[in-house]
XYZ file of C-alpha atoms in Angstrom:
162
model
C 20.584 70.722 98.233
C 23.625 68.545 97.111
C 24.573 65.396 99.226
C 27.708 66.799 100.801
C 25.804 69.529 101.733
C 23.087 68.074 103.602
C 25.901 65.565 105.403
C 27.737 69.129 106.225
C 24.487 70.331 107.411
C 23.699 67.513 109.423
C 27.218 67.684 111.376
C 26.964 71.259 112.102
C 23.364 70.250 113.863
C 25.222 67.732 115.942
C 28.115 69.968 116.998
C 25.290 72.615 117.959
C 23.422 70.023 120.140
C 26.967 69.282 121.665
C 27.223 72.786 122.644
C 23.767 72.568 124.162
C 24.285 69.813 126.223
C 27.499 71.385 127.071
C 25.376 74.242 128.749
C 22.876 71.811 130.393
C 20.359 73.204 127.855
C 19.075 69.284 127.096
C 15.850 70.208 125.229
C 18.130 72.260 122.714
C 20.366 69.470 122.249
C 17.914 67.067 121.553
C 16.084 69.714 118.711
C 19.966 69.951 117.351
C 20.241 66.249 117.032
C 17.066 65.293 116.044
C 17.398 68.167 113.165
C 20.964 66.531 112.427
C 19.506 63.197 112.254
C 16.944 64.249 109.399
C 19.431 65.692 107.368
C 22.087 62.323 107.888
C 19.645 60.043 107.275
C 18.906 60.771 103.297
C 22.630 61.637 103.088
C 23.730 58.600 100.194
C 20.685 57.838 98.780
C 21.049 55.089 96.241
C 24.310 55.583 94.679
C 26.622 57.105 97.437
C 29.746 59.305 96.561
C 33.242 59.269 98.397
C 32.192 57.301 101.296
C 29.338 59.478 102.063
C 26.567 56.594 103.789
C 29.626 55.302 105.467
C 30.231 58.712 107.181
C 27.135 59.617 107.493
C 26.427 56.388 109.585
C 29.144 56.842 111.602
C 27.464 60.597 112.617
C 24.274 58.762 113.153
C 26.148 56.621 115.613
C 27.383 59.686 117.462
C 24.091 61.562 117.626
C 21.953 58.474 118.679
C 24.803 58.213 121.541
C 24.671 61.937 122.346
C 20.853 61.632 122.425
C 20.702 58.802 124.767
C 23.166 60.700 127.198
C 21.202 63.800 127.082
C 18.097 61.550 127.989
C 19.943 59.626 130.356
C 20.605 63.117 132.332
C 16.184 63.511 132.141
C 16.103 59.828 133.366
C 13.886 58.886 130.432
C 15.572 55.716 130.476
C 13.027 53.785 128.082
C 14.382 56.355 125.541
C 17.783 56.362 126.553
C 17.397 52.472 125.474
C 15.580 53.167 121.717
C 18.003 55.756 121.027
C 21.070 53.426 122.519
C 19.489 50.277 120.389
C 19.161 52.719 116.884
C 22.840 53.384 118.116
C 24.137 49.474 118.121
C 21.773 48.722 114.736
C 23.960 50.539 112.986
C 27.385 49.752 114.644
C 26.879 46.538 116.573
C 30.175 46.862 117.951
C 30.192 50.542 119.774
C 30.762 50.161 123.282
C 29.288 53.482 124.112
C 25.826 52.397 123.012
C 25.945 48.973 125.083
C 26.460 50.671 127.887
C 23.537 53.172 127.574
C 21.727 49.992 127.141
C 23.029 48.377 129.683
C 22.988 51.493 131.834
C 18.935 51.579 130.590
C 17.933 48.220 131.157
C 19.316 48.496 135.009
C 17.168 51.477 135.530
C 13.933 49.901 134.048
C 14.614 47.007 136.282
C 16.188 44.624 133.510
C 18.893 43.263 135.585
C 19.620 40.230 134.234
C 20.170 42.145 130.585
C 21.951 45.047 132.165
C 24.696 42.650 133.645
C 24.875 40.876 130.335
C 25.465 43.949 128.423
C 27.631 45.531 130.822
C 29.957 42.704 131.374
C 30.613 42.541 127.555
C 32.156 45.576 127.861
C 34.116 45.104 130.879
C 35.617 42.002 129.019
C 36.716 44.470 126.371
C 38.034 47.018 128.631
C 38.556 45.739 132.294
C 39.883 49.474 133.276
C 36.705 51.086 132.448
C 35.249 52.924 135.856
C 32.036 54.215 134.455
C 30.814 50.126 133.663
C 32.556 49.022 136.972
C 30.527 51.688 138.944
C 27.266 51.273 136.855
C 27.887 47.069 137.738
C 27.970 47.550 141.399
C 24.737 49.661 141.272
C 22.812 47.373 139.470
C 23.990 44.277 142.193
C 23.371 46.365 144.767
C 19.526 47.088 143.170
C 19.365 43.822 142.763
C 20.192 42.686 146.274
C 17.767 45.146 147.715
C 15.062 43.648 145.223
C 15.915 39.759 146.554
C 15.853 41.318 149.886
C 12.509 42.839 149.512
C 11.025 39.636 148.116
C 12.716 37.682 150.544
C 11.170 39.473 153.103
C 7.973 39.433 151.776
C 7.325 35.804 151.548
C 9.108 35.652 155.392
C 6.479 38.452 156.500
C 3.444 35.807 154.626
C 4.826 32.753 156.580
C 4.813 34.613 160.372
C 1.313 35.587 159.246
C 0.059 31.752 159.031
C 1.876 30.800 162.427
C -0.651 33.399 164.356
C-alpha cells in the first residue's frame, strides 16, 4: 500500500469509529480507532511526501481524543489519561486532550493536577461551559474529601476524651 493509500485507510477507520461512537457502540468505535492508529502511525516513514506526516499527526491527535471520549463514556479514567497524554505528546496545545487529562485526573483523585489543567484551558477559553462544569465537580469533590478528613480527625480526638 502506498503512503497516501495508508493515510486514506486510516482516515476511513477513524470516520467509521466516529459513526460507531454516535450509535453508542463503544467497542466498535475503539476497534476502528485502533485500526486507524495502525495505519496512520506508519505514514510518512523517513521521507514524508506532501506533508503526509503532518497530516497523519493531525489525524492521530483526533483519534487519541476520540478514544479518550469513548473511554470517558465507559469511565475508564486511567485509559482516558493515557489516550489524552498521547494526543498531547503530538500536539501539546490541543485543548480537547488537555480537558480529557484534567477530567481523568479529577476522577482519579489528582485534584491539584486536574484544577491546574482545567484552569489553563479556562484562561484560553473563558466561556467553555464543559470546563467550568468539570472544575465545579472537582472543587465539590475536593471539598467532600477535605470534610471527610476533618471528620475522621475530629472523631479521633473525640474518642481520646472518653
